[in-house]
């Protein structure tokens, strides 16, 4: 344990790391079908495209839909890898930060981040907050592999 870090805080961060790892692992497992067929992701992006405007719409048009074939492979693999990495405590700070960017990418593309409903969305602030806590506090985990 790092000097000055209360034991309860360390245990709390480790519990959060394991639970976020399980969450991401299960999210990735739900998307395994994307590895063979990107049509589910394309369908979701097209739904969001109809519901959004402004920056989200331009992002879907310019980045997400043209890259859907690649993203359909990267997202499930990224979620699976991040989940395992967090559960075993590998590079917690880096993994949490990169995963937070990936999650924000989905929130931005869906347009939900621009609505009041985002504040009560279980996939929104709780997930972003947990990943940020790990990105900043993960270095205090004594059994983290390369922090």
mmCIF file of N, CA and C in Angstrom:
data_model
loop_
_atom_site.group_PDB
_atom_site.id
_atom_site.type_symbol
_atom_site.label_atom_id
_atom_site.label_comp_id
_atom_site.label_asym_id
_atom_site.label_seq_id
_atom_site.Cartn_x
_atom_site.Cartn_y
_atom_site.Cartn_z
ATOM 1 N N UNK A 1 0.847 -1.174 0.000
ATOM 2 C CA UNK A 1 0.000 0.000 0.000
ATOM 3 C C UNK A 1 0.891 1.235 0.000
ATOM 4 N N UNK A 2 0.473 2.250 -0.729
ATOM 5 C CA UNK A 2 1.251 3.480 -0.796
ATOM 6 C C UNK A 2 1.087 4.248 0.505
ATOM 7 N N UNK A 3 2.120 4.908 0.926
ATOM 8 C CA UNK A 3 2.099 5.695 2.146
ATOM 9 C C UNK A 3 1.035 6.783 2.039
ATOM 10 N N UNK A 4 0.251 6.921 3.105
ATOM 11 C CA UNK A 4 -0.760 7.968 3.125
ATOM 12 C C UNK A 4 -2.085 7.571 2.511
ATOM 13 N N UNK A 5 -2.196 6.396 1.920
ATOM 14 C CA UNK A 5 -3.446 5.954 1.323
ATOM 15 C C UNK A 5 -4.153 5.042 2.313
ATOM 16 N N UNK A 6 -5.322 5.438 2.807
ATOM 17 C CA UNK A 6 -6.032 4.599 3.767
ATOM 18 C C UNK A 6 -6.359 3.229 3.181
ATOM 19 N N UNK A 7 -6.232 2.213 4.012
ATOM 20 C CA UNK A 7 -6.469 0.842 3.564
ATOM 21 C C UNK A 7 -7.859 0.676 2.977
ATOM 22 N N UNK A 8 -8.863 1.309 3.562
ATOM 23 C CA UNK A 8 -10.235 1.185 3.063
ATOM 24 C C UNK A 8 -10.355 1.741 1.644
ATOM 25 N N UNK A 9 -9.642 2.833 1.353
ATOM 26 C CA UNK A 9 -9.675 3.409 0.010
ATOM 27 C C UNK A 9 -9.044 2.453 -0.994
ATOM 28 N N UNK A 10 -7.966 1.814 -0.600
ATOM 29 C CA UNK A 10 -7.292 0.856 -1.479
ATOM 30 C C UNK A 10 -8.214 -0.322 -1.767
ATOM 31 N N UNK A 11 -8.841 -0.847 -0.734
ATOM 32 C CA UNK A 11 -9.763 -1.973 -0.917
ATOM 33 C C UNK A 11 -10.946 -1.537 -1.779
ATOM 34 N N UNK A 12 -11.455 -0.342 -1.522
ATOM 35 C CA UNK A 12 -12.572 0.160 -2.324
ATOM 36 C C UNK A 12 -12.224 0.283 -3.797
ATOM 37 N N UNK A 13 -11.039 0.811 -4.099
ATOM 38 C CA UNK A 13 -10.620 0.924 -5.496
ATOM 39 C C UNK A 13 -10.449 -0.450 -6.130
ATOM 40 N N UNK A 14 -9.928 -1.396 -5.365
ATOM 41 C CA UNK A 14 -9.736 -2.744 -5.927
ATOM 42 C C UNK A 14 -11.075 -3.409 -6.210
ATOM 43 N N UNK A 15 -12.035 -3.234 -5.304
ATOM 44 C CA UNK A 15 -13.383 -3.782 -5.532
ATOM 45 C C UNK A 15 -13.983 -3.138 -6.780
ATOM 46 N N UNK A 16 -13.846 -1.823 -6.901
ATOM 47 C CA UNK A 16 -14.349 -1.124 -8.078
ATOM 48 C C UNK A 16 -13.681 -1.638 -9.349
ATOM 49 N N UNK A 17 -12.393 -1.891 -9.284
ATOM 50 C CA UNK A 17 -11.659 -2.407 -10.439
ATOM 51 C C UNK A 17 -12.210 -3.764 -10.879
ATOM 52 N N UNK A 18 -12.433 -4.641 -9.935
ATOM 53 C CA UNK A 18 -12.955 -5.980 -10.263
ATOM 54 C C UNK A 18 -14.357 -5.876 -10.851
ATOM 55 N N UNK A 19 -15.222 -5.085 -10.237
ATOM 56 C CA UNK A 19 -16.592 -4.990 -10.731
ATOM 57 C C UNK A 19 -16.672 -4.308 -12.092
ATOM 58 N N UNK A 20 -15.855 -3.283 -12.321
ATOM 59 C CA UNK A 20 -15.827 -2.664 -13.655
ATOM 60 C C UNK A 20 -15.269 -3.655 -14.673
ATOM 61 N N UNK A 21 -14.314 -4.469 -14.258
ATOM 62 C CA UNK A 21 -13.780 -5.500 -15.144
ATOM 63 C C UNK A 21 -14.848 -6.507 -15.540
ATOM 64 N N UNK A 22 -15.623 -6.946 -14.573
ATOM 65 C CA UNK A 22 -16.710 -7.891 -14.857
ATOM 66 C C UNK A 22 -17.730 -7.250 -15.790
ATOM 67 N N UNK A 23 -18.094 -6.007 -15.507
ATOM 68 C CA UNK A 23 -19.043 -5.270 -16.355
ATOM 69 C C UNK A 23 -18.557 -5.208 -17.801
ATOM 70 N N UNK A 24 -17.300 -4.811 -17.984
ATOM 71 C CA UNK A 24 -16.760 -4.695 -19.341
ATOM 72 C C UNK A 24 -16.637 -6.049 -20.026
ATOM 73 N N UNK A 25 -16.244 -7.056 -19.282
ATOM 74 C CA UNK A 25 -16.151 -8.396 -19.852
ATOM 75 C C UNK A 25 -17.515 -8.848 -20.364
ATOM 76 N N UNK A 26 -18.550 -8.641 -19.581
ATOM 77 C CA UNK A 26 -19.899 -9.037 -19.998
ATOM 78 C C UNK A 26 -20.401 -8.188 -21.162
ATOM 79 N N UNK A 27 -20.078 -6.898 -21.160
ATOM 80 C CA UNK A 27 -20.464 -6.051 -22.294
ATOM 81 C C UNK A 27 -19.793 -6.541 -23.579
ATOM 82 N N UNK A 28 -18.516 -6.897 -23.475
ATOM 83 C CA UNK A 28 -17.804 -7.425 -24.638
ATOM 84 C C UNK A 28 -18.374 -8.749 -25.106
ATOM 85 N N UNK A 29 -18.745 -9.608 -24.158
ATOM 86 C CA UNK A 29 -19.318 -10.904 -24.528
ATOM 87 C C UNK A 29 -20.652 -10.727 -25.254
ATOM 88 N N UNK A 30 -21.407 -9.690 -24.887
ATOM 89 C CA UNK A 30 -22.677 -9.406 -25.566
ATOM 90 C C UNK A 30 -22.467 -8.961 -27.008
ATOM 91 N N UNK A 31 -21.254 -8.556 -27.336
ATOM 92 C CA UNK A 31 -20.968 -8.059 -28.683
ATOM 93 C C UNK A 31 -20.110 -9.024 -29.509
ATOM 94 N N UNK A 32 -19.927 -10.232 -29.043
ATOM 95 C CA UNK A 32 -19.081 -11.185 -29.772
ATOM 96 C C UNK A 32 -19.581 -11.443 -31.193
ATOM 97 N N UNK A 33 -20.879 -11.378 -31.409
ATOM 98 C CA UNK A 33 -21.422 -11.607 -32.755
ATOM 99 C C UNK A 33 -20.934 -10.544 -33.741
ATOM 100 N N UNK A 34 -20.537 -9.380 -33.234
ATOM 101 C CA UNK A 34 -20.023 -8.330 -34.118
ATOM 102 C C UNK A 34 -18.753 -8.752 -34.826
ATOM 103 N N UNK A 35 -18.007 -9.688 -34.243
ATOM 104 C CA UNK A 35 -16.749 -10.108 -34.854
ATOM 105 C C UNK A 35 -16.963 -10.743 -36.221
ATOM 106 N N UNK A 36 -18.089 -11.416 -36.398
ATOM 107 C CA UNK A 36 -18.400 -12.063 -37.672
ATOM 108 C C UNK A 36 -19.295 -11.232 -38.569
ATOM 109 N N UNK A 37 -20.030 -10.304 -37.962
ATOM 110 C CA UNK A 37 -21.021 -9.561 -38.732
ATOM 111 C C UNK A 37 -21.209 -8.179 -38.111
ATOM 112 N N UNK A 38 -20.824 -7.154 -38.825
ATOM 113 C CA UNK A 38 -20.919 -5.799 -38.293
ATOM 114 C C UNK A 38 -22.302 -5.182 -38.463
ATOM 115 N N UNK A 39 -23.259 -5.940 -39.004
ATOM 116 C CA UNK A 39 -24.580 -5.368 -39.284
ATOM 117 C C UNK A 39 -25.314 -4.901 -38.029
ATOM 118 N N UNK A 40 -25.084 -5.538 -36.881
ATOM 119 C CA UNK A 40 -25.734 -5.081 -35.645
ATOM 120 C C UNK A 40 -25.244 -3.692 -35.254
ATOM 121 N N UNK A 41 -23.959 -3.471 -35.363
ATOM 122 C CA UNK A 41 -23.415 -2.153 -35.058
ATOM 123 C C UNK A 41 -23.907 -1.129 -36.073
ATOM 124 N N UNK A 42 -23.907 -1.492 -37.341
ATOM 125 C CA UNK A 42 -24.384 -0.581 -38.382
ATOM 126 C C UNK A 42 -25.841 -0.213 -38.121
ATOM 127 N N UNK A 43 -26.658 -1.208 -37.765
ATOM 128 C CA UNK A 43 -28.066 -0.954 -37.475
ATOM 129 C C UNK A 43 -28.197 0.038 -36.323
ATOM 130 N N UNK A 44 -27.426 -0.176 -35.237
ATOM 131 C CA UNK A 44 -27.485 0.724 -34.085
ATOM 132 C C UNK A 44 -27.066 2.135 -34.466
ATOM 133 N N UNK A 45 -26.000 2.249 -35.238
ATOM 134 C CA UNK A 45 -25.531 3.565 -35.674
ATOM 135 C C UNK A 45 -26.569 4.261 -36.547
ATOM 136 N N UNK A 46 -27.235 3.508 -37.406
ATOM 137 C CA UNK A 46 -28.280 4.099 -38.253
ATOM 138 C C UNK A 46 -29.469 4.572 -37.417
ATOM 139 N N UNK A 47 -29.797 3.844 -36.348
ATOM 140 C CA UNK A 47 -30.859 4.282 -35.437
ATOM 141 C C UNK A 47 -30.474 5.599 -34.774
ATOM 142 N N UNK A 48 -29.240 5.666 -34.291
ATOM 143 C CA UNK A 48 -28.768 6.896 -33.657
ATOM 144 C C UNK A 48 -28.706 8.033 -34.666
ATOM 145 N N UNK A 49 -28.342 7.705 -35.884
ATOM 146 C CA UNK A 49 -28.231 8.718 -36.940
ATOM 147 C C UNK A 49 -29.581 9.405 -37.157
ATOM 148 N N UNK A 50 -30.664 8.637 -37.111
ATOM 149 C CA UNK A 50 -31.999 9.200 -37.295
ATOM 150 C C UNK A 50 -32.422 10.067 -36.117
ATOM 151 N N UNK A 51 -31.911 9.776 -34.934
ATOM 152 C CA UNK A 51 -32.341 10.467 -33.714
ATOM 153 C C UNK A 51 -31.469 11.644 -33.327
ATOM 154 N N UNK A 52 -30.287 11.743 -33.920
ATOM 155 C CA UNK A 52 -29.349 12.787 -33.510
ATOM 156 C C UNK A 52 -29.214 13.867 -34.573
ATOM 157 N N UNK A 53 -28.564 14.928 -34.174
ATOM 158 C CA UNK A 53 -28.265 16.022 -35.104
ATOM 159 C C UNK A 53 -26.945 16.641 -34.665
ATOM 160 N N UNK A 54 -26.524 17.640 -35.359
ATOM 161 C CA UNK A 54 -25.315 18.364 -34.976
ATOM 162 C C UNK A 54 -24.068 17.504 -34.984
ATOM 163 N N UNK A 55 -23.259 17.664 -33.938
ATOM 164 C CA UNK A 55 -21.967 16.982 -33.865
ATOM 165 C C UNK A 55 -22.100 15.461 -33.863
ATOM 166 N N UNK A 56 -23.065 14.949 -33.139
ATOM 167 C CA UNK A 56 -23.241 13.488 -33.097
ATOM 168 C C UNK A 56 -23.565 12.947 -34.481
ATOM 169 N N UNK A 57 -24.447 13.614 -35.176
ATOM 170 C CA UNK A 57 -24.837 13.174 -36.525
ATOM 171 C C UNK A 57 -23.635 13.221 -37.468
ATOM 172 N N UNK A 58 -22.873 14.310 -37.403
ATOM 173 C CA UNK A 58 -21.692 14.431 -38.274
ATOM 174 C C UNK A 58 -20.661 13.355 -37.927
ATOM 175 N N UNK A 59 -20.512 13.061 -36.638
ATOM 176 C CA UNK A 59 -19.573 12.023 -36.207
ATOM 177 C C UNK A 59 -19.986 10.654 -36.757
ATOM 178 N N UNK A 60 -21.268 10.354 -36.665
ATOM 179 C CA UNK A 60 -21.753 9.073 -37.199
ATOM 180 C C UNK A 60 -21.518 9.002 -38.702
ATOM 181 N N UNK A 61 -21.845 10.087 -39.398
ATOM 182 C CA UNK A 61 -21.688 10.120 -40.862
ATOM 183 C C UNK A 61 -20.229 10.022 -41.303
ATOM 184 N N UNK A 62 -19.342 10.744 -40.620
ATOM 185 C CA UNK A 62 -17.955 10.854 -41.069
ATOM 186 C C UNK A 62 -17.025 9.791 -40.497
ATOM 187 N N UNK A 63 -17.329 9.284 -39.292
ATOM 188 C CA UNK A 63 -16.393 8.379 -38.629
ATOM 189 C C UNK A 63 -17.007 7.013 -38.347
ATOM 190 N N UNK A 64 -18.110 7.003 -37.611
ATOM 191 C CA UNK A 64 -18.648 5.741 -37.099
ATOM 192 C C UNK A 64 -19.141 4.801 -38.195
ATOM 193 N N UNK A 65 -20.003 5.285 -39.082
ATOM 194 C CA UNK A 65 -20.504 4.392 -40.138
ATOM 195 C C UNK A 65 -19.415 3.969 -41.120
ATOM 196 N N UNK A 66 -18.575 4.885 -41.599
ATOM 197 C CA UNK A 66 -17.500 4.433 -42.494
ATOM 198 C C UNK A 66 -16.540 3.452 -41.815
ATOM 199 N N UNK A 67 -16.365 3.568 -40.516
ATOM 200 C CA UNK A 67 -15.450 2.688 -39.795
ATOM 201 C C UNK A 67 -16.127 1.523 -39.095
ATOM 202 N N UNK A 68 -17.421 1.315 -39.350
ATOM 203 C CA UNK A 68 -18.192 0.305 -38.617
ATOM 204 C C UNK A 68 -17.585 -1.091 -38.722
ATOM 205 N N UNK A 69 -17.058 -1.447 -39.878
ATOM 206 C CA UNK A 69 -16.467 -2.778 -40.034
ATOM 207 C C UNK A 69 -15.304 -2.968 -39.054
ATOM 208 N N UNK A 70 -14.472 -1.960 -38.919
ATOM 209 C CA UNK A 70 -13.331 -2.032 -38.004
ATOM 210 C C UNK A 70 -13.791 -1.927 -36.554
ATOM 211 N N UNK A 71 -14.684 -0.968 -36.266
ATOM 212 C CA UNK A 71 -15.160 -0.784 -34.890
ATOM 213 C C UNK A 71 -15.901 -2.008 -34.369
ATOM 214 N N UNK A 72 -16.584 -2.724 -35.268
ATOM 215 C CA UNK A 72 -17.313 -3.925 -34.854
ATOM 216 C C UNK A 72 -16.362 -5.007 -34.359
ATOM 217 N N UNK A 73 -15.124 -4.932 -34.746
ATOM 218 C CA UNK A 73 -14.120 -5.885 -34.256
ATOM 219 C C UNK A 73 -13.385 -5.318 -33.040
ATOM 220 N N UNK A 74 -13.052 -4.034 -33.090
ATOM 221 C CA UNK A 74 -12.267 -3.427 -32.016
ATOM 222 C C UNK A 74 -13.047 -3.296 -30.705
ATOM 223 N N UNK A 75 -14.313 -2.930 -30.786
ATOM 224 C CA UNK A 75 -15.085 -2.681 -29.562
ATOM 225 C C UNK A 75 -15.227 -3.928 -28.704
ATOM 226 N N UNK A 76 -15.713 -5.062 -29.252
ATOM 227 C CA UNK A 76 -15.825 -6.232 -28.378
ATOM 228 C C UNK A 76 -14.466 -6.710 -27.867
ATOM 229 N N UNK A 77 -13.459 -6.679 -28.726
ATOM 230 C CA UNK A 77 -12.127 -7.098 -28.274
ATOM 231 C C UNK A 77 -11.583 -6.135 -27.218
ATOM 232 N N UNK A 78 -11.821 -4.853 -27.412
ATOM 233 C CA UNK A 78 -11.381 -3.857 -26.434
ATOM 234 C C UNK A 78 -12.083 -4.021 -25.102
ATOM 235 N N UNK A 79 -13.393 -4.260 -25.132
ATOM 236 C CA UNK A 79 -14.132 -4.449 -23.887
ATOM 237 C C UNK A 79 -13.701 -5.723 -23.175
ATOM 238 N N UNK A 80 -13.499 -6.793 -23.922
ATOM 239 C CA UNK A 80 -13.042 -8.049 -23.319
ATOM 240 C C UNK A 80 -11.656 -7.884 -22.697
ATOM 241 N N UNK A 81 -10.746 -7.288 -23.459
ATOM 242 C CA UNK A 81 -9.381 -7.099 -22.958
ATOM 243 C C UNK A 81 -9.356 -6.170 -21.754
ATOM 244 N N UNK A 82 -10.121 -5.088 -21.814
ATOM 245 C CA UNK A 82 -10.169 -4.151 -20.690
ATOM 246 C C UNK A 82 -10.763 -4.823 -19.458
ATOM 247 N N UNK A 83 -11.794 -5.615 -19.656
ATOM 248 C CA UNK A 83 -12.408 -6.321 -18.538
ATOM 249 C C UNK A 83 -11.441 -7.242 -17.838
ATOM 250 N N UNK A 84 -10.719 -8.026 -18.613
ATOM 251 C CA UNK A 84 -9.743 -8.952 -18.034
ATOM 252 C C UNK A 84 -8.615 -8.173 -17.367
ATOM 253 N N UNK A 85 -8.129 -7.134 -18.050
ATOM 254 C CA UNK A 85 -7.029 -6.334 -17.489
ATOM 255 C C UNK A 85 -7.420 -5.724 -16.146
ATOM 256 N N UNK A 86 -8.613 -5.192 -16.055
ATOM 257 C CA UNK A 86 -9.042 -4.598 -14.790
ATOM 258 C C UNK A 86 -9.217 -5.664 -13.716
ATOM 259 N N UNK A 87 -9.787 -6.788 -14.074
ATOM 260 C CA UNK A 87 -10.000 -7.838 -13.066
ATOM 261 C C UNK A 87 -8.684 -8.330 -12.471
ATOM 262 N N UNK A 88 -7.651 -8.429 -13.297
ATOM 263 C CA UNK A 88 -6.370 -8.919 -12.773
ATOM 264 C C UNK A 88 -5.475 -7.777 -12.292
ATOM 265 N N UNK A 89 -5.918 -6.541 -12.525
ATOM 266 C CA UNK A 89 -5.153 -5.395 -12.048
ATOM 267 C C UNK A 89 -4.003 -4.997 -12.944
ATOM 268 N N UNK A 90 -4.093 -5.271 -14.237
ATOM 269 C CA UNK A 90 -3.015 -4.941 -15.169
ATOM 270 C C UNK A 90 -3.204 -3.528 -15.708
ATOM 271 N N UNK A 91 -2.217 -2.668 -15.458
ATOM 272 C CA UNK A 91 -2.222 -1.294 -15.991
ATOM 273 C C UNK A 91 -3.570 -0.600 -15.782
ATOM 274 N N UNK A 92 -4.038 -0.635 -14.565
ATOM 275 C CA UNK A 92 -5.370 -0.143 -14.226
ATOM 276 C C UNK A 92 -5.600 1.290 -14.705
ATOM 277 N N UNK A 93 -4.677 2.170 -14.447
ATOM 278 C CA UNK A 93 -4.871 3.580 -14.805
ATOM 279 C C UNK A 93 -5.006 3.758 -16.318
ATOM 280 N N UNK A 94 -4.119 3.151 -17.063
ATOM 281 C CA UNK A 94 -4.157 3.269 -18.514
ATOM 282 C C UNK A 94 -5.414 2.622 -19.091
ATOM 283 N N UNK A 95 -5.694 1.411 -18.653
ATOM 284 C CA UNK A 95 -6.869 0.686 -19.168
ATOM 285 C C UNK A 95 -8.143 1.448 -18.842
ATOM 286 N N UNK A 96 -8.262 1.958 -17.625
ATOM 287 C CA UNK A 96 -9.460 2.698 -17.232
ATOM 288 C C UNK A 96 -9.627 3.958 -18.076
ATOM 289 N N UNK A 97 -8.533 4.668 -18.326
ATOM 290 C CA UNK A 97 -8.615 5.898 -19.112
ATOM 291 C C UNK A 97 -9.006 5.615 -20.568
ATOM 292 N N UNK A 98 -8.364 4.648 -21.185
ATOM 293 C CA UNK A 98 -8.671 4.316 -22.584
ATOM 294 C C UNK A 98 -10.110 3.793 -22.703
ATOM 295 N N UNK A 99 -10.521 2.996 -21.741
ATOM 296 C CA UNK A 99 -11.889 2.471 -21.752
ATOM 297 C C UNK A 99 -12.896 3.600 -21.580
ATOM 298 N N UNK A 100 -12.587 4.564 -20.730
ATOM 299 C CA UNK A 100 -13.475 5.704 -20.555
ATOM 300 C C UNK A 100 -13.645 6.458 -21.875
ATOM 301 N N UNK A 101 -12.566 6.603 -22.626
ATOM 302 C CA UNK A 101 -12.667 7.257 -23.939
ATOM 303 C C UNK A 101 -13.554 6.456 -24.882
ATOM 304 N N UNK A 102 -13.430 5.132 -24.839
ATOM 305 C CA UNK A 102 -14.257 4.277 -25.693
ATOM 306 C C UNK A 102 -15.740 4.416 -25.317
ATOM 307 N N UNK A 103 -16.021 4.416 -24.029
ATOM 308 C CA UNK A 103 -17.401 4.547 -23.556
ATOM 309 C C UNK A 103 -17.956 5.920 -23.951
ATOM 310 N N UNK A 104 -17.165 6.960 -23.761
ATOM 311 C CA UNK A 104 -17.594 8.310 -24.148
ATOM 312 C C UNK A 104 -17.886 8.394 -25.643
ATOM 313 N N UNK A 105 -17.144 7.646 -26.429
ATOM 314 C CA UNK A 105 -17.364 7.596 -27.868
ATOM 315 C C UNK A 105 -18.785 7.124 -28.177
ATOM 316 N N UNK A 106 -19.236 6.081 -27.504
ATOM 317 C CA UNK A 106 -20.600 5.578 -27.696
ATOM 318 C C UNK A 106 -21.626 6.589 -27.197
ATOM 319 N N UNK A 107 -21.367 7.199 -26.057
ATOM 320 C CA UNK A 107 -22.301 8.184 -25.516
ATOM 321 C C UNK A 107 -22.444 9.375 -26.457
ATOM 322 N N UNK A 108 -21.338 9.802 -27.019
ATOM 323 C CA UNK A 108 -21.349 10.924 -27.947
ATOM 324 C C UNK A 108 -22.091 10.552 -29.232
ATOM 325 N N UNK A 109 -21.769 9.394 -29.793
ATOM 326 C CA UNK A 109 -22.399 8.981 -31.048
ATOM 327 C C UNK A 109 -23.900 8.820 -30.894
ATOM 328 N N UNK A 110 -24.336 8.292 -29.751
ATOM 329 C CA UNK A 110 -25.775 8.083 -29.550
ATOM 330 C C UNK A 110 -26.507 9.393 -29.303
ATOM 331 N N UNK A 111 -25.764 10.422 -28.942
ATOM 332 C CA UNK A 111 -26.374 11.712 -28.659
ATOM 333 C C UNK A 111 -26.924 11.828 -27.251
ATOM 334 N N UNK A 112 -26.906 10.746 -26.481
ATOM 335 C CA UNK A 112 -27.492 10.772 -25.141
ATOM 336 C C UNK A 112 -26.769 11.737 -24.211
ATOM 337 N N UNK A 113 -25.495 11.940 -24.449
ATOM 338 C CA UNK A 113 -24.710 12.828 -23.592
ATOM 339 C C UNK A 113 -25.237 14.261 -23.640
ATOM 340 N N UNK A 114 -26.002 14.583 -24.652
ATOM 341 C CA UNK A 114 -26.541 15.934 -24.810
ATOM 342 C C UNK A 114 -27.962 16.060 -24.268
ATOM 343 N N UNK A 115 -28.424 15.059 -23.536
ATOM 344 C CA UNK A 115 -29.782 15.086 -22.991
ATOM 345 C C UNK A 115 -29.746 15.074 -21.463
ATOM 346 N N UNK A 116 -30.824 15.543 -20.864
ATOM 347 C CA UNK A 116 -30.938 15.511 -19.402
ATOM 348 C C UNK A 116 -31.017 14.063 -18.912
ATOM 349 N N UNK A 117 -31.559 13.181 -19.730
ATOM 350 C CA UNK A 117 -31.669 11.774 -19.368
ATOM 351 C C UNK A 117 -30.329 11.101 -19.151
ATOM 352 N N UNK A 118 -29.294 11.692 -19.694
ATOM 353 C CA UNK A 118 -27.950 11.121 -19.530
ATOM 354 C C UNK A 118 -27.556 11.065 -18.059
ATOM 355 N N UNK A 119 -27.976 12.032 -17.305
ATOM 356 C CA UNK A 119 -27.596 12.119 -15.896
ATOM 357 C C UNK A 119 -28.176 10.984 -15.052
ATOM 358 N N UNK A 120 -29.243 10.342 -15.545
ATOM 359 C CA UNK A 120 -29.835 9.223 -14.807
ATOM 360 C C UNK A 120 -29.628 7.896 -15.530
ATOM 361 N N UNK A 121 -28.837 7.903 -16.574
ATOM 362 C CA UNK A 121 -28.558 6.698 -17.346
ATOM 363 C C UNK A 121 -27.523 5.855 -16.600
ATOM 364 N N UNK A 122 -27.845 4.592 -16.332
ATOM 365 C CA UNK A 122 -26.933 3.711 -15.603
ATOM 366 C C UNK A 122 -25.625 3.433 -16.328
ATOM 367 N N UNK A 123 -25.592 3.630 -17.638
ATOM 368 C CA UNK A 123 -24.368 3.439 -18.401
ATOM 369 C C UNK A 123 -23.589 4.743 -18.539
ATOM 370 N N UNK A 124 -24.157 5.833 -18.041
ATOM 371 C CA UNK A 124 -23.541 7.143 -18.181
ATOM 372 C C UNK A 124 -22.631 7.502 -17.034
ATOM 373 N N UNK A 125 -23.064 8.444 -16.197
ATOM 374 C CA UNK A 125 -22.199 8.926 -15.116
ATOM 375 C C UNK A 125 -21.627 7.840 -14.197
ATOM 376 N N UNK A 126 -22.369 6.787 -13.842
ATOM 377 C CA UNK A 126 -21.740 5.778 -12.973
ATOM 378 C C UNK A 126 -20.524 5.104 -13.620
ATOM 379 N N UNK A 127 -20.630 4.788 -14.890
ATOM 380 C CA UNK A 127 -19.529 4.115 -15.583
ATOM 381 C C UNK A 127 -18.376 5.091 -15.810
ATOM 382 N N UNK A 128 -18.693 6.281 -16.279
ATOM 383 C CA UNK A 128 -17.649 7.281 -16.508
ATOM 384 C C UNK A 128 -16.965 7.635 -15.185
ATOM 385 N N UNK A 129 -17.746 7.834 -14.140
ATOM 386 C CA UNK A 129 -17.186 8.166 -12.832
ATOM 387 C C UNK A 129 -16.295 7.060 -12.293
ATOM 388 N N UNK A 130 -16.738 5.820 -12.433
ATOM 389 C CA UNK A 130 -15.931 4.688 -11.947
ATOM 390 C C UNK A 130 -14.618 4.590 -12.716
ATOM 391 N N UNK A 131 -14.680 4.743 -14.032
ATOM 392 C CA UNK A 131 -13.462 4.652 -14.834
ATOM 393 C C UNK A 131 -12.512 5.814 -14.541
ATOM 394 N N UNK A 132 -13.060 7.005 -14.319
ATOM 395 C CA UNK A 132 -12.206 8.135 -13.953
ATOM 396 C C UNK A 132 -11.562 7.922 -12.585
ATOM 397 N N UNK A 133 -12.328 7.393 -11.646
ATOM 398 C CA UNK A 133 -11.770 7.109 -10.318
ATOM 399 C C UNK A 133 -10.607 6.137 -10.425
ATOM 400 N N UNK A 134 -10.758 5.143 -11.280
ATOM 401 C CA UNK A 134 -9.684 4.166 -11.464
ATOM 402 C C UNK A 134 -8.506 4.769 -12.230
ATOM 403 N N UNK A 135 -8.802 5.627 -13.195
ATOM 404 C CA UNK A 135 -7.726 6.259 -13.966
ATOM 405 C C UNK A 135 -6.866 7.145 -13.070
ATOM 406 N N UNK A 136 -7.485 7.812 -12.113
ATOM 407 C CA UNK A 136 -6.734 8.692 -11.218
ATOM 408 C C UNK A 136 -6.239 7.988 -9.963
ATOM 409 N N UNK A 137 -7.016 7.050 -9.446
ATOM 410 C CA UNK A 137 -6.666 6.409 -8.183
ATOM 411 C C UNK A 137 -6.059 5.037 -8.309
ATOM 412 N N UNK A 138 -6.035 4.483 -9.510
ATOM 413 C CA UNK A 138 -5.541 3.127 -9.712
ATOM 414 C C UNK A 138 -4.092 2.914 -9.338
ATOM 415 N N UNK A 139 -3.322 3.946 -9.280
ATOM 416 C CA UNK A 139 -1.903 3.792 -8.933
ATOM 417 C C UNK A 139 -1.726 3.403 -7.472
ATOM 418 N N UNK A 140 -2.766 3.534 -6.694
ATOM 419 C CA UNK A 140 -2.688 3.208 -5.275
ATOM 420 C C UNK A 140 -2.997 1.740 -4.987
ATOM 421 N N UNK A 141 -3.200 0.953 -6.022
ATOM 422 C CA UNK A 141 -3.540 -0.446 -5.820
ATOM 423 C C UNK A 141 -2.258 -1.264 -5.692
ATOM 424 N N UNK A 142 -1.981 -1.816 -4.525
ATOM 425 C CA UNK A 142 -0.719 -2.523 -4.313
ATOM 426 C C UNK A 142 -0.621 -3.814 -5.105
ATOM 427 N N UNK A 143 -1.721 -4.428 -5.441
ATOM 428 C CA UNK A 143 -1.639 -5.673 -6.195
ATOM 429 C C UNK A 143 -1.981 -5.447 -7.663
ATOM 430 N N UNK A 144 -1.821 -4.213 -8.119
ATOM 431 C CA UNK A 144 -1.983 -3.878 -9.509
ATOM 432 C C UNK A 144 -0.665 -4.172 -10.244
ATOM 433 N N UNK A 145 -0.787 -4.788 -11.393
ATOM 434 C CA UNK A 145 0.387 -5.111 -12.177
ATOM 435 C C UNK A 145 0.780 -3.900 -13.026
ATOM 436 N N UNK A 146 1.839 -3.236 -12.655
ATOM 437 C CA UNK A 146 2.361 -2.068 -13.369
ATOM 438 C C UNK A 146 1.364 -0.928 -13.403
ATOM 439 N N UNK A 147 0.588 -0.748 -12.317
ATOM 440 C CA UNK A 147 -0.310 0.337 -11.998
ATOM 441 C C UNK A 147 -0.919 1.081 -13.062
#
